[in-house]
Short mmCIF file of C-alpha atoms in Angstrom, two decimals:
data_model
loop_
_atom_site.label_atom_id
_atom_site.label_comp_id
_atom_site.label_asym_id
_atom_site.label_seq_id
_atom_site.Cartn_x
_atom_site.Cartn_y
_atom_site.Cartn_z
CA UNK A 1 -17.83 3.03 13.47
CA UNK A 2 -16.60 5.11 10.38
CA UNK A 3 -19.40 4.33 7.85
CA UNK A 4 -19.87 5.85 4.63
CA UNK A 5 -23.32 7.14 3.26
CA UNK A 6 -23.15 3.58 0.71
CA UNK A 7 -22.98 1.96 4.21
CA UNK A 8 -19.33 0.97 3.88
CA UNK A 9 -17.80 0.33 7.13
CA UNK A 10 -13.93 1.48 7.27
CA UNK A 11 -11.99 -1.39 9.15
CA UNK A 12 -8.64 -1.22 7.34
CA UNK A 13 -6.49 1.74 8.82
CA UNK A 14 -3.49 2.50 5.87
CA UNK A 15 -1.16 5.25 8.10
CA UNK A 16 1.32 6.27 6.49
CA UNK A 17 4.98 7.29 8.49
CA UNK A 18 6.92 9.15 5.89
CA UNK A 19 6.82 10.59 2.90
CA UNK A 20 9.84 10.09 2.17
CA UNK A 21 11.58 7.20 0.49
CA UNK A 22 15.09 5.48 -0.41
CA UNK A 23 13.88 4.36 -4.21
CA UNK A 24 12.84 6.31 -7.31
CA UNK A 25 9.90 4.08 -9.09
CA UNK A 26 9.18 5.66 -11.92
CA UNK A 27 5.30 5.25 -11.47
CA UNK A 28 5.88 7.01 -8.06
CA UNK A 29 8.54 10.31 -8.01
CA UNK A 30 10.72 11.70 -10.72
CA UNK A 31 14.42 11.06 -10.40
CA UNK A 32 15.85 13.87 -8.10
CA UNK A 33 13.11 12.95 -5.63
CA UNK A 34 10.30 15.53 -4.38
CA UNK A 35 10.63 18.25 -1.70
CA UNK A 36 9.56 15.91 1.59
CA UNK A 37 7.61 17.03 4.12
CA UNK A 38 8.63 19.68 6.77
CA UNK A 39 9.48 17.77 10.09
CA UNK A 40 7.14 19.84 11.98
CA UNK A 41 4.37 19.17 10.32
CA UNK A 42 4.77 14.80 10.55
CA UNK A 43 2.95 13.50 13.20
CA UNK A 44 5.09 12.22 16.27
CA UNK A 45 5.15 8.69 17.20
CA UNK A 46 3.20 9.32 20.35
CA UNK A 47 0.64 11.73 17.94
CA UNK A 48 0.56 8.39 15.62
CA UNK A 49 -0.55 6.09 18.07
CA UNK A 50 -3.53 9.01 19.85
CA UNK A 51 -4.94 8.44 16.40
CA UNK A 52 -4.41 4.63 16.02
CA UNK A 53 -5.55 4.03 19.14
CA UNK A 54 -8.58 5.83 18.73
CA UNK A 55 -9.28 4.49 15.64
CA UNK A 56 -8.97 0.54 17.05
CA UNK A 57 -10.69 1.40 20.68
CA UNK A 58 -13.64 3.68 19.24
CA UNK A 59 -14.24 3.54 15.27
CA UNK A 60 -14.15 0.07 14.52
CA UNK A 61 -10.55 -0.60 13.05
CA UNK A 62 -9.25 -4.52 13.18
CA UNK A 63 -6.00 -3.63 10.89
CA UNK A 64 -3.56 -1.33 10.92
CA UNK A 65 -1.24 -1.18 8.01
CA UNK A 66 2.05 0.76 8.18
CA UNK A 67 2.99 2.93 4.41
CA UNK A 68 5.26 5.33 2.98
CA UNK A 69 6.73 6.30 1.50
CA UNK A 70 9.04 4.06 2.82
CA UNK A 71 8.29 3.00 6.74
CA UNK A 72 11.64 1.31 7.06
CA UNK A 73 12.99 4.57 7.38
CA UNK A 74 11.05 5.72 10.03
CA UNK A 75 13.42 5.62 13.67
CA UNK A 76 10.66 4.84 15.72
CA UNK A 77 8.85 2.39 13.93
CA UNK A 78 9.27 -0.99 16.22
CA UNK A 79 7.72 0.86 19.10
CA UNK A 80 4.80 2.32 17.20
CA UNK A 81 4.71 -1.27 16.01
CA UNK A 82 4.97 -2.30 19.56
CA UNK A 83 2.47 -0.13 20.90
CA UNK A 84 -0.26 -1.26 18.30
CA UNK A 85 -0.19 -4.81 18.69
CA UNK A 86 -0.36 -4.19 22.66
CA UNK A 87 -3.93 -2.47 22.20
CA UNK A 88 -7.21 -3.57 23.12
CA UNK A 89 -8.90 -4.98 20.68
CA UNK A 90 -5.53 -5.73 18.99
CA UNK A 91 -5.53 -5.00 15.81
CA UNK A 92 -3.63 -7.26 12.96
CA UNK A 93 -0.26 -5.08 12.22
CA UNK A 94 0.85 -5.12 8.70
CA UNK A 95 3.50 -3.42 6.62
CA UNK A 96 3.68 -2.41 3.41
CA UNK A 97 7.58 -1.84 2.46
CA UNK A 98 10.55 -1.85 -0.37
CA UNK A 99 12.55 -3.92 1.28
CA UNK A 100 15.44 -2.53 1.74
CA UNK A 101 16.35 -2.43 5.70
CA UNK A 102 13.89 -5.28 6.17
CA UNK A 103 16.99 -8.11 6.76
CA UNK A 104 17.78 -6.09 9.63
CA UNK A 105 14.87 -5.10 11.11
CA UNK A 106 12.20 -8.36 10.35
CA UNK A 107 13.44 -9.89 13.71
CA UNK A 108 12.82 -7.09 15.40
CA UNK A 109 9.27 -6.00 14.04
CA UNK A 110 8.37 -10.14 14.13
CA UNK A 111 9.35 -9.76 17.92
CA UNK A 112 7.29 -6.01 18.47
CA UNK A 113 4.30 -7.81 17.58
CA UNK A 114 4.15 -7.61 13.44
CA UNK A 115 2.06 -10.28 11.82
CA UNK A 116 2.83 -9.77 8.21
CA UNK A 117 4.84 -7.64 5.69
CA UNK A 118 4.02 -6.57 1.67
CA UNK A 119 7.09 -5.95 -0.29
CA UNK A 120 6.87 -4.09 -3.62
CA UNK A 121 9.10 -6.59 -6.21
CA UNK A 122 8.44 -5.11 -10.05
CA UNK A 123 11.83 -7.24 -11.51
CA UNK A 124 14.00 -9.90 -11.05
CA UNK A 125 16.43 -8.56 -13.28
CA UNK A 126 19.08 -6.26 -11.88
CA UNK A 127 19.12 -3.46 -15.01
CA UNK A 128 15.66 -3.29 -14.92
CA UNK A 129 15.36 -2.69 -11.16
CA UNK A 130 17.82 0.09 -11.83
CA UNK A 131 16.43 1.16 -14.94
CA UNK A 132 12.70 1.44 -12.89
CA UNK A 133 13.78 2.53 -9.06
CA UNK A 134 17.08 4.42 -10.26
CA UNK A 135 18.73 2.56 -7.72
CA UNK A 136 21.13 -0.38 -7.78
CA UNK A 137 18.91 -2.32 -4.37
CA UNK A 138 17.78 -5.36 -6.31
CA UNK A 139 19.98 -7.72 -3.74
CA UNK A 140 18.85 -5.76 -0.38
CA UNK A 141 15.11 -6.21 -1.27
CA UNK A 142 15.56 -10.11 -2.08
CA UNK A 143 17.30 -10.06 1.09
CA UNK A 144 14.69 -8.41 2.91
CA UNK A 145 12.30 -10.80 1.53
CA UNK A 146 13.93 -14.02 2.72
CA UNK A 147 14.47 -12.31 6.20
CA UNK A 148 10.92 -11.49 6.35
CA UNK A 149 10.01 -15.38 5.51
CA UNK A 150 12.64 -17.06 8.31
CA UNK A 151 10.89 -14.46 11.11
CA UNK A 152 8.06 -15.84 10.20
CA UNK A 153 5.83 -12.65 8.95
CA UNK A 154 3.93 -14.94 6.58
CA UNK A 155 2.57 -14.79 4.44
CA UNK A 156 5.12 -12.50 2.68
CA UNK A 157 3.59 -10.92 -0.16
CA UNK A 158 4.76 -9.39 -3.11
CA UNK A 159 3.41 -6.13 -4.89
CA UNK A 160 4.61 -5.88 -8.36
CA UNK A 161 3.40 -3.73 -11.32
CA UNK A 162 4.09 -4.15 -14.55
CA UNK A 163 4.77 -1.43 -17.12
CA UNK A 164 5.09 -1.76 -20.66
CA UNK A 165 8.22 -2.12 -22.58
CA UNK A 166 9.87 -2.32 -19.31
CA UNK A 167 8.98 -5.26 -17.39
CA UNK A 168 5.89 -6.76 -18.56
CA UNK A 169 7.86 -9.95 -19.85
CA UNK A 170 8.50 -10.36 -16.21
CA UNK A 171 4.61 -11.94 -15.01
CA UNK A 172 6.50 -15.45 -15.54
CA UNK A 173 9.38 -15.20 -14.27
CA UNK A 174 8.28 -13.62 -11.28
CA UNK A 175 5.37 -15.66 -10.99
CA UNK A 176 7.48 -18.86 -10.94
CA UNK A 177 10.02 -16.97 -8.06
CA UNK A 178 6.91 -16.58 -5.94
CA UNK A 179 5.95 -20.16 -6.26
CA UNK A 180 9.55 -21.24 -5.49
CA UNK A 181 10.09 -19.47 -2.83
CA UNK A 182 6.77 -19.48 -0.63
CA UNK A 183 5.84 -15.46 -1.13
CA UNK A 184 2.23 -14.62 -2.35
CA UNK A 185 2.63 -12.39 -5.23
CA UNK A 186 0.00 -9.69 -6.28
CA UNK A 187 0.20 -7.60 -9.12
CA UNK A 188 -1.44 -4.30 -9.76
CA UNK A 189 -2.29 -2.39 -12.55
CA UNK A 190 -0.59 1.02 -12.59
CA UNK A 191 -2.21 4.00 -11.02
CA UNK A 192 -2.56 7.31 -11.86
CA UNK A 193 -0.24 8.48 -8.44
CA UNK A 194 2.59 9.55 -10.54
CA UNK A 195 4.03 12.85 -8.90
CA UNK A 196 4.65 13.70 -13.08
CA UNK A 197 1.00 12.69 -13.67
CA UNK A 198 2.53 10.97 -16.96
CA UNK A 199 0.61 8.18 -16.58
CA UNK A 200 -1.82 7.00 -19.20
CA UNK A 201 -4.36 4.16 -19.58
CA UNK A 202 -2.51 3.26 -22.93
CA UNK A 203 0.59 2.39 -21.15
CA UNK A 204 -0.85 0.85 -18.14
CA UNK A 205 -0.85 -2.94 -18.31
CA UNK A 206 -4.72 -3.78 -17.46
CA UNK A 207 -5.81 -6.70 -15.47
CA UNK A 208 -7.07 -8.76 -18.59
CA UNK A 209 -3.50 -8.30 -19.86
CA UNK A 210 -1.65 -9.78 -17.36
CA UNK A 211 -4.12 -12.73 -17.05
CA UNK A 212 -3.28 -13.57 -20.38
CA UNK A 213 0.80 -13.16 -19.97
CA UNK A 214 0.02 -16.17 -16.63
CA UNK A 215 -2.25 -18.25 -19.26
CA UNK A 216 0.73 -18.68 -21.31
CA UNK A 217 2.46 -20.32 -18.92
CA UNK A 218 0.48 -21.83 -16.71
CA UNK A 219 -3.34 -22.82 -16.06
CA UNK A 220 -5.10 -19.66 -14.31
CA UNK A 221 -8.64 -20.10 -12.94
CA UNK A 222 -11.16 -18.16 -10.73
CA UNK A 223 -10.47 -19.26 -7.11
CA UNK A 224 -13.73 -20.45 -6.22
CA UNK A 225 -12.67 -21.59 -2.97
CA UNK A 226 -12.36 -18.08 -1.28
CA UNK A 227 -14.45 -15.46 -1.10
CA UNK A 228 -12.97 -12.41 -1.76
CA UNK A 229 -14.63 -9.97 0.24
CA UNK A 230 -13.29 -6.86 0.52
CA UNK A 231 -10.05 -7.77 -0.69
CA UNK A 232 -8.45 -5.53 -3.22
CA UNK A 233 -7.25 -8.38 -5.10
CA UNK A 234 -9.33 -10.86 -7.23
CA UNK A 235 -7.68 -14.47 -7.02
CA UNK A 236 -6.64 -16.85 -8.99
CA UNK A 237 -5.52 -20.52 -8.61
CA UNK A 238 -2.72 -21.62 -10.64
CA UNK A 239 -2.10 -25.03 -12.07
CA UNK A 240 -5.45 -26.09 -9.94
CA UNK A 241 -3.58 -25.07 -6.84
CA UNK A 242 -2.79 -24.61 -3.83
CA UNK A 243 -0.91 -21.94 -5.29
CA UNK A 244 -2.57 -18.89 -5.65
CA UNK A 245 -1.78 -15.52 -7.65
CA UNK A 246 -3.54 -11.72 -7.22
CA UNK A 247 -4.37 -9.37 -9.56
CA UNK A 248 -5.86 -6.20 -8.22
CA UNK A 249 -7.70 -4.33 -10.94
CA UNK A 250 -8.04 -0.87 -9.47
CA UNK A 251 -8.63 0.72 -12.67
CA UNK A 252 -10.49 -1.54 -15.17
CA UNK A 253 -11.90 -3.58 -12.48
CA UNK A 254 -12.45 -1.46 -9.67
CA UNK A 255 -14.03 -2.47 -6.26
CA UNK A 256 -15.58 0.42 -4.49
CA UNK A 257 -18.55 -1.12 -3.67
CA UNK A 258 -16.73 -3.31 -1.53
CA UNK A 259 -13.99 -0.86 -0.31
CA UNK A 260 -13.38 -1.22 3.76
CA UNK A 261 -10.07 1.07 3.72
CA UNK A 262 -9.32 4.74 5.86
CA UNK A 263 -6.02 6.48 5.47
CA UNK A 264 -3.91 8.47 7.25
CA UNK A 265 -1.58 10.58 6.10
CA UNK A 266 2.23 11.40 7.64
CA UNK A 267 1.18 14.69 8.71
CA UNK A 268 -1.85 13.95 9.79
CA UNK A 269 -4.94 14.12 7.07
CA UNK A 270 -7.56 11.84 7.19
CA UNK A 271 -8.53 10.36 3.20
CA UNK A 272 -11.14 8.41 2.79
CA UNK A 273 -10.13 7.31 -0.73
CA UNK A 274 -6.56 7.11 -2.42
CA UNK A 275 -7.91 9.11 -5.40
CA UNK A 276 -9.91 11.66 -2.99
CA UNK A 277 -8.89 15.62 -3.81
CA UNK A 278 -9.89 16.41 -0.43
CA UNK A 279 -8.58 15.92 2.97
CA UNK A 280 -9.83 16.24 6.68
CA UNK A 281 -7.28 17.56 9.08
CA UNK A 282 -6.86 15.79 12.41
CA UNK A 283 -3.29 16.69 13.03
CA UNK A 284 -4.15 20.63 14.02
CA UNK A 285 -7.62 20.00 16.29
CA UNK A 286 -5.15 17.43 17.67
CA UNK A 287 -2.27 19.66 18.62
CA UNK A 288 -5.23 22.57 19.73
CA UNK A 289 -5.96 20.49 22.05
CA UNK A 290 -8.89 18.58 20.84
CA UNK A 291 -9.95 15.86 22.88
CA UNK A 292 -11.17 11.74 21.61
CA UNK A 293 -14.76 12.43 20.76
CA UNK A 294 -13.98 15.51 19.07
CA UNK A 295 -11.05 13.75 16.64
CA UNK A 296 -13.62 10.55 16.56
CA UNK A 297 -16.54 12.94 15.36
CA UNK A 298 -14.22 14.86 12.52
CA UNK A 299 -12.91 11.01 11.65
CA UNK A 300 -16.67 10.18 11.19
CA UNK A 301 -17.63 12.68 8.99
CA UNK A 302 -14.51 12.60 7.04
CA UNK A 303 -15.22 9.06 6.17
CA UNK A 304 -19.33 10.20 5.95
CA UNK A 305 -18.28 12.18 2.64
CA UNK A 306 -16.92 9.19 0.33
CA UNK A 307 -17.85 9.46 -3.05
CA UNK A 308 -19.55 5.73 -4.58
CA UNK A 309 -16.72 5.06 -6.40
CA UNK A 310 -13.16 7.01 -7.29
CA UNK A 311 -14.25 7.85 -10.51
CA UNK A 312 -11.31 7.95 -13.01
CA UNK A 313 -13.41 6.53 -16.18
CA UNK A 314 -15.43 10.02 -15.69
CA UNK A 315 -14.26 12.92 -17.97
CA UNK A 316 -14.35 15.06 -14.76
CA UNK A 317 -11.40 12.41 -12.87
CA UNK A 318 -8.52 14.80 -11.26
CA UNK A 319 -5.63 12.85 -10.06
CA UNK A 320 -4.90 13.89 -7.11
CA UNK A 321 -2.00 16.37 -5.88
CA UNK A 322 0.31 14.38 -3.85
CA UNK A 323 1.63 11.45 -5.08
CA UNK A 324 1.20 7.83 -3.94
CA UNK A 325 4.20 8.65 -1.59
CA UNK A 326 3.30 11.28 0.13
CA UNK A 327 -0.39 9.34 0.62
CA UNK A 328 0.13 6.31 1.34
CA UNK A 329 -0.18 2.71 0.22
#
């Protein structure tokens, strides 16, 4: 099992496939992009799953989540999907996504064994979307989204984040899209992943904040019905239910204490926390030749060194060097 020294037990595997992506969200990359990763130095699909596999048969893992970047735009990524739901235990196969690509390819990653998708969805409103991804995709993502729903990768879920004097009129609107059209929605306060490191807690629109943007329209309460667990995201029924809405906290409310999540980066670096400035490198002890309980024992102590919490109220906080993009979701 990958247990921390707070006796945290790492069951949620986050691999990410690329770094690269076919948006430009403002909280994420500049404009013009970033310089992407070297194709040598990405792990191969085959490398991918010797990890996964690992990681479900002999550490513990139930999920496996798929990131970018943007996964989509990974070739290989309905036989890696494939592959993952055929293992033993199987794991529950998840991916986190933009959207765009998914009305073509959420029959096909239904049918190679995907249980459920997250699409990011900041706006409803094609000038914003434009104004915040720099691209003109609004329609393909929507699109994505209702393919995702008739394959039956339920429940779809939406990730938005709201930033002010942009979009954070939107909580509403897109609240009341969610409801109408069956997807869960989330939304999550900005994080200080920003390949600029611009961000600041000033502009960041905190949990409390968009609480109060839902109370004006509708009646939010605690959901006392489920526990939340280790879930990222605190619930909320709204209008006394059944409808539910998230709001993960990671900065004012953070959950450490409860945190069950490993990553895995596109080239192969083990994190053990997004905000962690350090890395553990399985890719090159896999390629020397290193065999399972060598790669299982660096995985262990990787996850071993996990810091209590990921610390950005302390003075000392240090975003980390690569963006969300290049980490994954």
């Amino acid at each position: 099992m990958l247990v921390d020294t707070f006796s945290r037990t790492a069951t949620d595997l986050r691999v990410s496939l690329t770094d690269r992506c076919n948006l430009r969200c403002s909280y994420c990359m500049p404009p013009e992009g970033l310089d992407w990763l070297p194709k040598p130095e990405l792990l191969t699909d085959d490398e991918v799953m010797r990890l996964v596999g690992l990681a479900v048969r002999d550490l513990g893992v139930t999920e496996v989540r798929y990131t970018g970047g943007e996964p989509l735009l990974r070739r290989g990524l309905p036989g890696i999907v494939r592959r993952t739901a055929e293992l033993a235990p199987r794991p529950q196969v998840s991916l986190t996504t933009n959207g765009i690509g998914l009305d073509r390819l959420a029959g096909p990653l239904a049918e190679a064994g995907l249980d459920r998708v997250n699409v990011s969805l900041d706006t409803l409103d094609p000038e914003t979307f434009k104004r915040l991804a720099h691209r003109d995709r609004l329609d393909d993502v929507l699109a994505g989204l209702a393919a995702a729903r008739a394959a039956g990768l339920e429940p779809v879920k939406i990730n938005a984040v709201l930033m002010r004097g942009i979009n954070d009129h939107e909580a509403v609107p897109l609240l009341r899209f969610c409801i109408e059209h069956g997807y869960r929605l989330r939304f999550i306060e900005q994080m200080p992943l920003d390949a600029q490191h611009g961000w600041t807690r000033h502009d960041m629109i905190t949990a409390d904040e968009i609480l109060a943007r839902l109370s004006a329209a509708f009646a939010i309460a605690p959901d006392e019905e489920h526990d939340r667990g280790s879930a990222p995201a605190e619930s909320f029924t709204v209008d006394g239910g059944p409808y539910t809405v998230g709001v993960i906290g990671s900065v004012s409310r953070p959950f450490c204490g409860a945190c069950d999540r490993v990553r895995l980066t596109a080239d192969g670096q083990v994190r053990n926390c997004l905000f962690a400035t350090e890395e553990s490198n399985l890719r090159d002890a896999l390629r020397a030749g290193a065999d399972d309980a060598e790669l299982a024992e660096r995985w262990r102590a990787a996850v071993r060194a996990k810091r209590a919490g990921h610390g950005i109220d302390d003075p000392s906080f240090l975003q980390p060097a690569r963006p969300m993009s290049a980490i994954g979701g």
